[in-house]
Amino acid sequence: MPKKTRKYVVVPEDNVFNDGMETSSFRLFRSMHRRLFGGRGGAVASSAAHGAERGDLSPTRPPLRILETEAGRIRLLDSIGEDEASLVRMTPEQAFVLQRAYPGLRIRPELRLYPLRFGQVNIIRQQAKPAAFRSEKTLALRCVDAESGRPVADAAVVVVLNRRRGFGISEVRTDAQGRFSTALPAGQASIDAIICAPLAGYWPGGAEDVPVAAEGETEVVLSLTPIAADFPDALARMVAPARRGDGKGVRVAVIDTGTDPAPGLDLAGGLNTTGTEPADEWFDNGAGHGTHVAGIVARIAPEVRLHAYRVFEKGDGGASEFAIARAIRQAVEDGCDIVNMSLGQSSEPISISREVRRARAMGVVCVAATGNDGMAPVSYPARSAAVLGVSAGGVLDAWPEGAITGRNVAAKPRPVGERFFARFSNIGPEVDFIGPGVGIISWVDANAQGVMDGTSMACPAVSGLIARLLSRNPALMSAERNQQRSDDIIRMASEHAKPIGFGKDYEGAGLIG
């Protein structure tokens, strides 16, 4: 039986103290790129972009290559550039041997990163299996429009049976009549929370501490409040209105699920860097997350030019780190000033870490969400020193009556005036700024708006605020693209930030004004 292989990322260690010295580790690494590209330089992402311009949408990855090494034959899959990260396929045993034969390389399994919208995946950590309950107790849920009483179909449903354990039911939706039903455990006396959250059109509705009937059916009706066009959400209440020209001349990269051409979004173009889908399929993959993120940037800096890089395949909740690394490289090549990454992972994705350091050296500022794990340590890439990490806060009662958004208010740290820290947000010394991330309204496709929570939403708010400041500073805009430029942009952002009062591990320098 053949041994199981997996994808590994290989990057060279930075050789800052022996400049110009070519070690055996580096020679092997360089041979990987040359075997893939026949000695030609340039990144795979750039090749894909050029192919899209020509109308040539053949597979974005080069043909597979085999390389003989001390660890045996390994399969070469991809390369960012001649001296940059490579992607290979081999067995864990081969990776172990190769790492010891070439200690000047970092060899790690390729990781997957996830959108940092707070939702089902954060609330339910242990999925219940209703078919195994063997109980006559049932929940009959109906979600309706609070104004018309019409059913709300295809809304995400979360049933929290035990909040402390994160035990419950998720990844289910209402039917065409707005209904969802499930069996309940025989001993269930109450349901900790029931949440109904449509992607578009409504605020999330819910109920907490719902009594369960002693036997038979427990019927629950949740009324969902439609999104009003003029409703002042937390972003409107925490951030000063945009001035004319805010964002003009600034390019912001949105590395996400893709971006649809929604009203008010100045889309310069995009690229799909997944390597498995056509390069020109960069519109939203249906999750709505990337469009929502881009819409937040545009709300704060309306004249910004947006570049959309889709790293999530259609129907896939995770993105490969190599797709993200390629997108960062392409964003720098495309002249972006700010790179927004509302995504994360608890472990370090080494190819992304390398690309964000390069971006910083090229005058580009990378901004990332800290994560939604309930005040756990900051996620990567926000944890990287070269990246600005953004936590989430909100404004008390910046949601309509009947919405369940208020369950995201943290008890500690306590609210300061009307502002609160988000209960889900990750914290630590890597936090640089805080942004509005609870109950945020934005586009989810070309025609509809939705409400989302998460450090995913706070992150583009900070990206938009930095873009706003940068557009007001022509000298900095036109400065040479090097690390001095990116350092000066970050310094400018810090000088305009004011602490709310939660503490540095929660908000860093505070909220950019």
Short mmCIF file of C-alpha atoms in Angstrom, two decimals:
data_model
loop_
_atom_site.label_atom_id
_atom_site.label_comp_id
_atom_site.label_asym_id
_atom_site.label_seq_id
_atom_site.Cartn_x
_atom_site.Cartn_y
_atom_site.Cartn_z
CA MET A 1 0.00 0.00 0.00
CA PRO A 2 1.48 3.43 -0.96
CA LYS A 3 2.35 5.72 1.94
CA LYS A 4 0.01 8.65 2.50
CA THR A 5 1.35 12.00 1.35
CA ARG A 6 0.35 15.55 2.17
CA LYS A 7 1.25 19.07 1.13
CA TYR A 8 4.18 20.82 2.81
CA VAL A 9 5.37 24.41 2.60
CA VAL A 10 9.12 24.96 2.31
CA VAL A 11 10.76 28.35 2.89
CA PRO A 12 14.42 29.33 3.37
CA GLU A 13 15.47 30.83 6.69
CA ASP A 14 16.35 34.51 6.36
CA ASN A 15 20.11 34.78 5.88
CA VAL A 16 20.69 38.30 7.22
CA PHE A 17 24.05 37.67 8.88
CA ASN A 18 25.77 35.85 5.99
CA ASP A 19 24.61 37.93 3.06
CA GLY A 20 25.53 36.34 -0.26
CA MET A 21 26.46 32.97 1.20
CA GLU A 22 24.69 30.14 -0.67
CA THR A 23 24.29 27.12 1.58
CA SER A 24 23.37 23.59 0.56
CA SER A 25 19.89 24.23 1.97
CA PHE A 26 19.45 27.25 -0.25
CA ARG A 27 20.76 25.43 -3.33
CA LEU A 28 18.15 22.68 -2.87
CA PHE A 29 15.45 25.25 -2.37
CA ARG A 30 16.39 27.16 -5.52
CA SER A 31 16.44 23.92 -7.51
CA MET A 32 12.75 23.40 -6.63
CA HIS A 33 11.73 26.61 -8.34
CA ARG A 34 13.97 25.95 -11.34
CA ARG A 35 12.57 22.45 -11.77
CA LEU A 36 9.07 23.93 -11.81
CA PHE A 37 9.74 26.89 -14.07
CA GLY A 38 12.80 25.89 -16.04
CA GLY A 39 14.91 28.71 -14.62
CA ARG A 40 12.29 31.39 -15.27
CA GLY A 41 11.70 33.85 -12.43
CA GLY A 42 8.42 35.31 -11.31
CA ALA A 43 5.61 34.21 -9.08
CA VAL A 44 2.86 31.78 -9.95
CA ALA A 45 0.29 34.38 -9.01
CA SER A 46 1.80 36.80 -11.52
CA SER A 47 1.64 34.11 -14.21
CA ALA A 48 -2.02 33.54 -13.41
CA ALA A 49 -2.71 37.26 -13.61
CA HIS A 50 -1.01 37.54 -16.99
CA GLY A 51 -2.96 34.53 -18.21
CA ALA A 52 -6.20 36.20 -17.15
CA GLU A 53 -5.23 39.35 -19.06
CA ARG A 54 -4.61 37.29 -22.20
CA GLY A 55 -7.86 35.40 -21.76
CA ASP A 56 -5.83 32.21 -21.18
CA LEU A 57 -7.58 30.59 -18.24
CA SER A 58 -5.92 27.21 -18.37
CA PRO A 59 -4.88 25.77 -14.96
CA THR A 60 -3.00 28.36 -12.93
CA ARG A 61 -0.53 25.86 -11.48
CA PRO A 62 2.42 24.58 -13.56
CA PRO A 63 2.74 20.90 -14.49
CA LEU A 64 3.75 18.59 -11.65
CA ARG A 65 7.49 17.91 -11.30
CA ILE A 66 9.49 15.29 -9.40
CA LEU A 67 12.73 16.07 -7.53
CA GLU A 68 15.20 13.49 -6.25
CA THR A 69 16.38 14.29 -2.69
CA GLU A 70 18.03 12.58 0.28
CA ALA A 71 14.48 11.80 1.38
CA GLY A 72 13.57 10.19 -1.93
CA ARG A 73 11.36 11.46 -4.72
CA ILE A 74 9.16 14.41 -3.77
CA ARG A 75 6.52 16.05 -5.93
CA LEU A 76 6.87 19.79 -6.62
CA LEU A 77 3.52 21.59 -6.86
CA ASP A 78 4.04 25.32 -6.80
CA SER A 79 6.38 28.22 -6.02
CA ILE A 80 5.82 31.87 -5.14
CA GLY A 81 9.17 32.88 -6.62
CA GLU A 82 12.76 31.75 -7.10
CA ASP A 83 13.85 32.65 -3.57
CA GLU A 84 10.42 32.37 -1.97
CA ALA A 85 8.07 29.70 -0.62
CA SER A 86 7.54 26.41 -2.44
CA LEU A 87 4.76 23.87 -2.10
CA VAL A 88 5.60 20.15 -2.28
CA ARG A 89 3.87 16.83 -1.70
CA MET A 90 5.61 14.10 0.28
CA THR A 91 5.14 11.74 3.20
CA PRO A 92 5.64 12.86 6.82
CA GLU A 93 8.67 10.55 6.98
CA GLN A 94 10.22 12.33 3.97
CA ALA A 95 9.56 15.72 5.54
CA PHE A 96 11.33 14.56 8.71
CA VAL A 97 14.39 13.38 6.78
CA LEU A 98 14.51 16.46 4.55
CA GLN A 99 14.30 18.87 7.47
CA ARG A 100 17.30 17.25 9.13
CA ALA A 101 19.31 17.06 5.93
CA TYR A 102 18.65 20.75 5.20
CA PRO A 103 18.37 22.64 8.51
CA GLY A 104 18.49 25.97 6.67
CA LEU A 105 14.96 25.34 5.42
CA ARG A 106 11.66 25.54 7.28
CA ILE A 107 9.40 22.65 6.30
CA ARG A 108 5.88 22.63 7.69
CA PRO A 109 2.55 21.03 6.72
CA GLU A 110 0.43 23.44 4.69
CA LEU A 111 -2.25 25.01 6.89
CA ARG A 112 -5.79 26.15 6.20
CA LEU A 113 -7.16 29.50 7.34
CA TYR A 114 -10.78 30.44 7.97
CA PRO A 115 -12.97 33.57 7.75
CA LEU A 116 -13.20 35.28 11.13
CA ARG A 117 -16.89 36.03 11.17
CA PHE A 118 -18.28 35.15 14.60
CA GLY A 119 -20.99 32.56 14.19
CA GLN A 120 -21.93 28.91 14.24
CA VAL A 121 -18.42 27.51 14.26
CA ASN A 122 -17.54 29.57 17.35
CA ILE A 123 -20.74 28.90 19.27
CA ILE A 124 -21.06 25.15 18.67
CA ARG A 125 -17.83 23.26 19.30
CA GLN A 126 -19.45 19.86 19.85
CA GLN A 127 -22.19 18.86 17.40
CA ALA A 128 -25.20 17.03 18.80
CA LYS A 129 -26.62 14.01 16.95
CA PRO A 130 -30.42 14.33 17.24
CA ALA A 131 -31.00 10.90 15.68
CA ALA A 132 -29.33 9.36 18.72
CA PHE A 133 -31.51 11.14 21.32
CA ARG A 134 -34.28 8.49 21.20
CA SER A 135 -36.65 10.98 22.77
CA GLU A 136 -40.20 12.14 22.08
CA LYS A 137 -39.23 15.70 22.92
CA THR A 138 -38.91 17.95 19.88
CA LEU A 139 -38.25 21.57 19.02
CA ALA A 140 -40.43 23.17 16.33
CA LEU A 141 -38.88 26.48 15.31
CA ARG A 142 -40.41 29.03 12.97
CA CYS A 143 -38.60 32.19 11.83
CA VAL A 144 -40.75 35.01 10.48
CA ASP A 145 -40.48 38.61 9.29
CA ALA A 146 -41.29 40.84 12.30
CA GLU A 147 -43.23 43.31 10.13
CA SER A 148 -45.15 41.10 7.71
CA GLY A 149 -45.19 37.72 9.45
CA ARG A 150 -43.94 36.05 6.27
CA PRO A 151 -41.63 33.05 6.70
CA VAL A 152 -37.87 33.65 6.50
CA ALA A 153 -36.41 30.80 4.45
CA ASP A 154 -32.83 29.55 4.23
CA ALA A 155 -31.74 31.18 7.49
CA ALA A 156 -28.88 29.62 9.48
CA VAL A 157 -30.10 28.08 12.75
CA VAL A 158 -28.10 27.44 15.91
CA VAL A 159 -29.57 25.56 18.89
CA VAL A 160 -27.34 25.80 21.98
CA LEU A 161 -28.16 22.89 24.28
CA ASN A 162 -25.26 23.46 26.66
CA ARG A 163 -23.50 26.83 26.47
CA ARG A 164 -20.60 25.85 28.75
CA ARG A 165 -19.66 22.81 26.65
CA GLY A 166 -20.47 24.46 23.34
CA PHE A 167 -22.82 21.54 22.72
CA GLY A 168 -25.70 21.89 20.31
CA ILE A 169 -26.97 21.87 16.75
CA SER A 170 -25.73 24.03 13.88
CA GLU A 171 -25.06 23.83 10.14
CA VAL A 172 -28.83 23.61 9.58
CA ARG A 173 -31.24 26.05 7.91
CA THR A 174 -34.92 26.94 7.82
CA ASP A 175 -37.02 25.47 5.01
CA ALA A 176 -39.19 27.36 2.50
CA GLN A 177 -41.81 27.89 5.24
CA GLY A 178 -39.22 29.28 7.65
CA ARG A 179 -39.35 26.14 9.77
CA PHE A 180 -36.78 23.88 11.40
CA SER A 181 -37.48 20.95 13.70
CA THR A 182 -35.28 18.58 15.67
CA ALA A 183 -35.43 15.98 18.39
CA LEU A 184 -34.21 17.03 21.85
CA PRO A 185 -32.51 15.00 24.60
CA ALA A 186 -34.98 13.40 26.99
CA GLY A 187 -33.43 15.22 29.94
CA GLN A 188 -33.37 18.68 28.32
CA ALA A 189 -35.30 21.05 30.62
CA SER A 190 -34.33 24.27 28.83
CA ILE A 191 -32.43 25.41 25.74
CA ASP A 192 -29.64 27.87 26.46
CA ALA A 193 -30.12 29.76 23.18
CA ILE A 194 -31.82 29.54 19.79
CA ILE A 195 -30.47 31.77 17.03
CA CYS A 196 -31.86 32.40 13.55
CA ALA A 197 -29.48 34.34 11.28
CA PRO A 198 -30.27 34.92 7.58
CA LEU A 199 -27.35 35.92 5.37
CA ALA A 200 -29.22 38.91 3.97
CA GLY A 201 -32.11 41.21 4.76
CA TYR A 202 -32.48 40.77 8.53
CA TRP A 203 -30.85 41.22 11.89
CA PRO A 204 -30.18 37.90 13.65
CA GLY A 205 -33.01 36.97 15.98
CA GLY A 206 -33.03 34.63 18.91
CA ALA A 207 -34.13 33.64 22.36
CA GLU A 208 -32.20 32.53 25.43
CA ASP A 209 -33.10 30.20 28.32
CA VAL A 210 -36.08 28.71 26.47
CA PRO A 211 -38.12 26.29 28.64
CA VAL A 212 -38.63 22.83 27.13
CA ALA A 213 -42.02 21.17 27.46
CA ALA A 214 -42.06 18.17 29.80
CA GLU A 215 -43.11 16.01 26.86
CA GLY A 216 -43.88 16.39 23.19
CA GLU A 217 -43.26 19.53 21.12
CA THR A 218 -41.74 22.83 22.21
CA GLU A 219 -42.83 25.47 19.70
CA VAL A 220 -40.77 28.65 19.28
CA VAL A 221 -41.44 31.55 16.93
CA LEU A 222 -38.63 34.04 16.30
CA SER A 223 -39.47 37.39 14.73
CA LEU A 224 -36.62 38.84 12.69
CA THR A 225 -36.25 42.58 12.18
CA PRO A 226 -35.60 43.69 8.60
CA ILE A 227 -32.50 45.83 7.99
CA ALA A 228 -33.49 49.48 7.66
CA ALA A 229 -31.47 51.48 5.14
CA ASP A 230 -30.87 54.35 7.57
CA PHE A 231 -30.21 52.33 10.73
CA PRO A 232 -27.15 53.68 12.67
CA ASP A 233 -25.12 50.54 13.39
CA ALA A 234 -21.94 50.39 15.52
CA LEU A 235 -19.75 51.44 12.58
CA ALA A 236 -21.85 54.58 12.05
CA ARG A 237 -21.72 55.37 15.78
CA MET A 238 -18.00 54.63 16.38
CA VAL A 239 -16.47 56.14 13.24
CA ALA A 240 -16.71 59.75 12.08
CA PRO A 241 -18.49 60.26 8.72
CA ALA A 242 -16.27 60.17 5.66
CA ARG A 243 -15.15 63.39 4.03
CA ARG A 244 -15.23 64.04 0.33
CA GLY A 245 -12.18 62.38 -1.25
CA ASP A 246 -11.52 59.94 1.60
CA GLY A 247 -9.64 56.97 0.19
CA LYS A 248 -8.89 58.64 -3.14
CA GLY A 249 -5.74 57.19 -4.73
CA VAL A 250 -5.41 54.41 -2.14
CA ARG A 251 -5.57 50.75 -3.20
CA VAL A 252 -6.80 48.17 -0.69
CA ALA A 253 -6.49 44.43 -1.26
CA VAL A 254 -9.28 42.26 0.15
CA ILE A 255 -7.98 38.70 0.51
CA ASP A 256 -11.12 36.74 1.21
CA THR A 257 -14.00 34.74 -0.28
CA GLY A 258 -14.15 37.08 -3.27
CA THR A 259 -16.05 40.33 -3.79
CA ASP A 260 -19.24 41.00 -5.73
CA PRO A 261 -19.71 44.35 -7.55
CA ALA A 262 -22.05 45.87 -4.98
CA PRO A 263 -23.12 49.53 -5.02
CA GLY A 264 -20.42 51.92 -3.83
CA LEU A 265 -17.54 49.49 -4.36
CA ASP A 266 -14.88 50.74 -6.78
CA LEU A 267 -13.48 47.38 -7.89
CA ALA A 268 -10.22 47.73 -9.81
CA GLY A 269 -10.26 44.00 -10.55
CA GLY A 270 -9.40 40.72 -8.93
CA LEU A 271 -7.76 37.34 -9.11
CA ASN A 272 -8.57 33.83 -7.97
CA THR A 273 -5.40 32.36 -6.45
CA THR A 274 -6.79 29.01 -5.28
CA GLY A 275 -4.94 27.23 -8.09
CA THR A 276 -7.96 24.97 -8.66
CA GLU A 277 -10.44 27.47 -10.10
CA PRO A 278 -10.12 29.80 -13.11
CA ALA A 279 -8.09 32.93 -12.37
CA ASP A 280 -10.96 35.23 -13.36
CA GLU A 281 -13.46 33.70 -10.90
CA TRP A 282 -12.84 36.29 -8.20
CA PHE A 283 -16.43 37.27 -7.37
CA ASP A 284 -17.77 36.10 -3.99
CA ASN A 285 -17.98 32.32 -3.64
CA GLY A 286 -21.46 32.63 -2.12
CA ALA A 287 -20.45 33.04 1.52
CA GLY A 288 -20.94 36.82 1.35
CA HIS A 289 -18.00 37.33 3.71
CA GLY A 290 -15.58 38.96 1.26
CA THR A 291 -18.24 41.29 -0.13
CA HIS A 292 -19.24 42.29 3.42
CA VAL A 293 -15.60 43.02 4.27
CA ALA A 294 -15.06 45.09 1.10
CA GLY A 295 -18.26 47.02 1.78
CA ILE A 296 -17.00 48.03 5.22
CA VAL A 297 -13.78 49.44 3.73
CA ALA A 298 -15.86 51.40 1.21
CA ARG A 299 -18.22 52.76 3.88
CA ILE A 300 -15.27 54.38 5.65
CA ALA A 301 -13.14 55.36 2.63
CA PRO A 302 -15.67 55.66 -0.23
CA GLU A 303 -13.16 56.56 -2.96
CA VAL A 304 -10.72 53.74 -2.27
CA ARG A 305 -9.91 51.34 -5.12
CA LEU A 306 -10.52 47.74 -4.12
CA HIS A 307 -8.60 44.71 -5.40
CA ALA A 308 -10.36 41.39 -4.74
CA TYR A 309 -8.28 38.23 -4.26
CA ARG A 310 -10.38 35.11 -3.83
CA VAL A 311 -8.58 32.43 -1.82
CA PHE A 312 -11.62 30.35 -0.82
CA GLU A 313 -12.98 27.89 -3.34
CA LYS A 314 -16.72 27.68 -3.88
CA GLY A 315 -18.29 25.54 -1.17
CA ASP A 316 -15.09 25.38 0.90
CA GLY A 317 -14.97 26.96 4.34
CA GLY A 318 -11.16 26.99 4.50
CA ALA A 319 -8.42 28.47 2.34
CA SER A 320 -4.93 27.09 1.76
CA GLU A 321 -2.10 29.20 3.14
CA PHE A 322 -0.34 29.02 -0.22
CA ALA A 323 -3.33 30.59 -1.99
CA ILE A 324 -3.22 33.42 0.58
CA ALA A 325 0.56 33.83 0.22
CA ARG A 326 0.16 34.08 -3.56
CA ALA A 327 -2.57 36.69 -3.10
CA ILE A 328 -0.37 38.83 -0.83
CA ARG A 329 2.44 38.67 -3.38
CA GLN A 330 0.07 39.69 -6.18
CA ALA A 331 -1.42 42.53 -4.11
CA VAL A 332 2.07 44.00 -3.67
CA GLU A 333 2.77 43.58 -7.39
CA ASP A 334 -0.55 45.28 -8.20
CA GLY A 335 0.44 48.38 -6.22
CA CYS A 336 -1.88 47.95 -3.25
CA ASP A 337 -1.14 50.12 -0.22
CA ILE A 338 -3.07 48.09 2.36
CA VAL A 339 -3.81 44.35 2.50
CA ASN A 340 -6.89 43.29 4.49
CA MET A 341 -7.02 39.72 5.84
CA SER A 342 -10.17 38.91 7.79
CA LEU A 343 -9.05 35.32 8.24
CA GLY A 344 -6.91 33.33 10.60
CA GLN A 345 -5.44 30.17 12.13
CA SER A 346 -3.98 29.39 15.55
CA SER A 347 -0.67 28.06 14.14
CA GLU A 348 1.85 30.00 12.08
CA PRO A 349 1.47 29.63 8.29
CA ILE A 350 5.11 30.11 7.31
CA SER A 351 4.54 31.08 3.68
CA ILE A 352 2.16 33.86 4.76
CA SER A 353 4.61 35.04 7.43
CA ARG A 354 7.28 35.38 4.76
CA GLU A 355 4.99 37.28 2.39
CA VAL A 356 3.77 39.79 5.00
CA ARG A 357 7.40 40.57 5.93
CA ARG A 358 8.17 41.16 2.26
CA ALA A 359 5.06 43.34 1.87
CA ARG A 360 6.11 45.45 4.85
CA ALA A 361 9.59 45.89 3.33
CA MET A 362 7.90 47.01 0.07
CA GLY A 363 5.93 49.78 1.78
CA VAL A 364 2.63 47.86 2.08
CA VAL A 365 0.69 47.60 5.37
CA CYS A 366 -1.00 44.26 6.16
CA VAL A 367 -3.99 44.29 8.53
CA ALA A 368 -5.53 41.12 10.00
CA ALA A 369 -8.30 40.07 12.38
CA THR A 370 -7.21 38.77 15.79
CA GLY A 371 -9.74 35.90 15.92
CA ASN A 372 -13.05 35.02 17.58
CA ASP A 373 -12.12 32.42 20.19
CA GLY A 374 -13.40 34.19 23.29
CA MET A 375 -10.33 36.18 24.43
CA ALA A 376 -7.90 33.42 23.45
CA PRO A 377 -4.43 34.36 22.12
CA VAL A 378 -4.29 36.30 18.86
CA SER A 379 -4.49 34.18 15.68
CA TYR A 380 -2.09 34.20 12.73
CA PRO A 381 -1.42 36.17 10.59
CA ALA A 382 -2.45 38.94 13.03
CA ARG A 383 0.04 37.47 15.50
CA SER A 384 2.94 38.14 13.11
CA ALA A 385 5.11 41.13 14.01
CA ALA A 386 4.83 42.54 10.47
CA VAL A 387 0.99 42.61 10.60
CA LEU A 388 -1.42 44.97 12.38
CA GLY A 389 -3.79 42.95 14.58
CA VAL A 390 -7.35 44.21 15.06
CA SER A 391 -9.72 43.28 17.89
CA ALA A 392 -13.46 44.01 17.98
CA GLY A 393 -15.74 46.23 20.02
CA GLY A 394 -19.15 47.79 19.66
CA VAL A 395 -21.71 50.28 20.88
CA LEU A 396 -24.41 49.36 23.39
CA ASP A 397 -27.88 49.03 21.86
CA ALA A 398 -26.63 49.69 18.31
CA TRP A 399 -29.14 47.07 17.12
CA PRO A 400 -32.93 47.00 16.91
CA GLU A 401 -35.22 45.53 19.53
CA GLY A 402 -35.58 41.80 19.05
CA ALA A 403 -32.07 41.24 17.68
CA ILE A 404 -29.88 38.85 19.64
CA THR A 405 -26.73 40.87 18.92
CA GLY A 406 -26.48 42.00 22.55
CA ARG A 407 -25.23 38.57 23.63
CA ASN A 408 -21.81 39.61 22.24
CA VAL A 409 -21.22 42.27 24.92
CA ALA A 410 -18.33 41.30 27.21
CA ALA A 411 -18.85 41.60 30.97
CA LYS A 412 -15.10 41.98 31.47
CA PRO A 413 -13.61 44.36 30.57
CA ARG A 414 -16.66 46.38 31.51
CA PRO A 415 -18.18 48.79 28.98
CA VAL A 416 -16.74 52.31 28.97
CA GLY A 417 -19.62 54.70 28.48
CA GLU A 418 -21.65 53.28 25.60
CA ARG A 419 -18.73 51.34 24.11
CA PHE A 420 -18.06 47.69 24.91
CA PHE A 421 -15.49 45.00 24.11
CA ALA A 422 -16.72 42.06 22.06
CA ARG A 423 -17.03 38.89 24.13
CA PHE A 424 -15.73 36.76 21.26
CA SER A 425 -12.63 38.80 20.35
CA ASN A 426 -9.12 37.41 20.88
CA ILE A 427 -6.64 39.45 22.91
CA GLY A 428 -2.94 39.81 23.64
CA PRO A 429 0.10 42.05 23.23
CA GLU A 430 -0.14 41.60 19.44
CA VAL A 431 -3.34 43.70 19.29
CA ASP A 432 -2.58 47.02 17.57
CA PHE A 433 -6.03 48.61 17.15
CA ILE A 434 -9.70 48.01 17.84
CA GLY A 435 -12.58 48.45 15.40
CA PRO A 436 -16.37 48.13 15.34
CA GLY A 437 -17.15 44.43 14.91
CA VAL A 438 -20.58 43.78 16.44
CA GLY A 439 -23.78 44.24 14.46
CA ILE A 440 -22.21 45.64 11.28
CA ILE A 441 -24.31 46.23 8.16
CA SER A 442 -22.72 45.76 4.74
CA TRP A 443 -23.28 44.17 1.34
CA VAL A 444 -23.27 40.37 1.07
CA ASP A 445 -23.80 40.27 -2.69
CA ALA A 446 -24.44 42.72 -5.52
CA ASN A 447 -28.04 43.36 -4.43
CA ALA A 448 -28.51 42.67 -0.72
CA GLN A 449 -27.12 43.68 2.67
CA GLY A 450 -26.65 41.59 5.78
CA VAL A 451 -25.51 41.90 9.40
CA MET A 452 -22.31 40.19 10.58
CA ASP A 453 -20.26 40.09 13.78
CA GLY A 454 -16.59 39.30 14.21
CA THR A 455 -13.06 40.57 14.19
CA SER A 456 -13.53 39.98 10.44
CA MET A 457 -15.70 43.12 10.46
CA ALA A 458 -13.44 45.17 12.75
CA CYS A 459 -10.42 44.48 10.54
CA PRO A 460 -11.70 46.24 7.36
CA ALA A 461 -12.93 49.12 9.49
CA VAL A 462 -9.32 49.72 10.54
CA SER A 463 -8.09 49.16 6.97
CA GLY A 464 -10.61 51.79 5.83
CA LEU A 465 -9.53 54.23 8.53
CA ILE A 466 -5.87 53.85 7.55
CA ALA A 467 -6.83 54.32 3.88
CA ARG A 468 -8.73 57.47 4.88
CA LEU A 469 -5.68 58.92 6.66
CA LEU A 470 -3.32 57.93 3.85
CA SER A 471 -5.46 59.65 1.22
CA ARG A 472 -5.21 62.86 3.26
CA ASN A 473 -1.39 62.68 3.23
CA PRO A 474 -0.15 63.14 -0.38
CA ALA A 475 3.53 63.13 0.63
CA LEU A 476 3.21 59.73 2.28
CA MET A 477 1.09 58.42 -0.59
CA SER A 478 3.84 59.21 -3.09
CA ALA A 479 6.77 58.16 -0.88
CA GLU A 480 9.19 55.50 -2.09
CA ARG A 481 7.75 52.05 -1.50
CA ASN A 482 10.03 50.69 1.21
CA GLN A 483 9.77 49.85 4.89
CA GLN A 484 10.14 53.49 5.87
CA ARG A 485 6.88 54.17 4.04
CA SER A 486 4.97 51.34 5.74
CA ASP A 487 6.47 52.32 9.12
CA ASP A 488 5.33 55.91 8.58
CA ILE A 489 1.81 54.78 7.64
CA ILE A 490 1.57 52.74 10.84
CA ARG A 491 3.01 55.58 12.90
CA MET A 492 0.41 57.94 11.42
CA ALA A 493 -2.39 55.50 12.31
CA SER A 494 -1.09 55.18 15.88
CA GLU A 495 -0.91 58.95 16.29
CA HIS A 496 -4.58 59.23 15.34
CA ALA A 497 -5.71 56.40 17.66
CA LYS A 498 -7.30 57.05 21.05
CA PRO A 499 -7.70 54.41 23.78
CA ILE A 500 -11.26 53.57 24.78
CA GLY A 501 -10.20 52.30 28.20
CA PHE A 502 -10.23 48.50 27.89
CA GLY A 503 -6.46 48.09 28.21
CA LYS A 504 -3.65 47.51 25.69
CA ASP A 505 -4.12 43.74 25.39
CA TYR A 506 -7.72 44.38 24.36
CA GLU A 507 -7.44 47.43 22.12
CA GLY A 508 -3.76 48.17 21.44
CA ALA A 509 -3.44 51.90 20.68
CA GLY A 510 -7.23 52.19 20.56
CA LEU A 511 -9.68 53.36 17.89
CA ILE A 512 -8.30 55.35 14.96
CA GLY A 513 -10.05 58.72 14.69
#
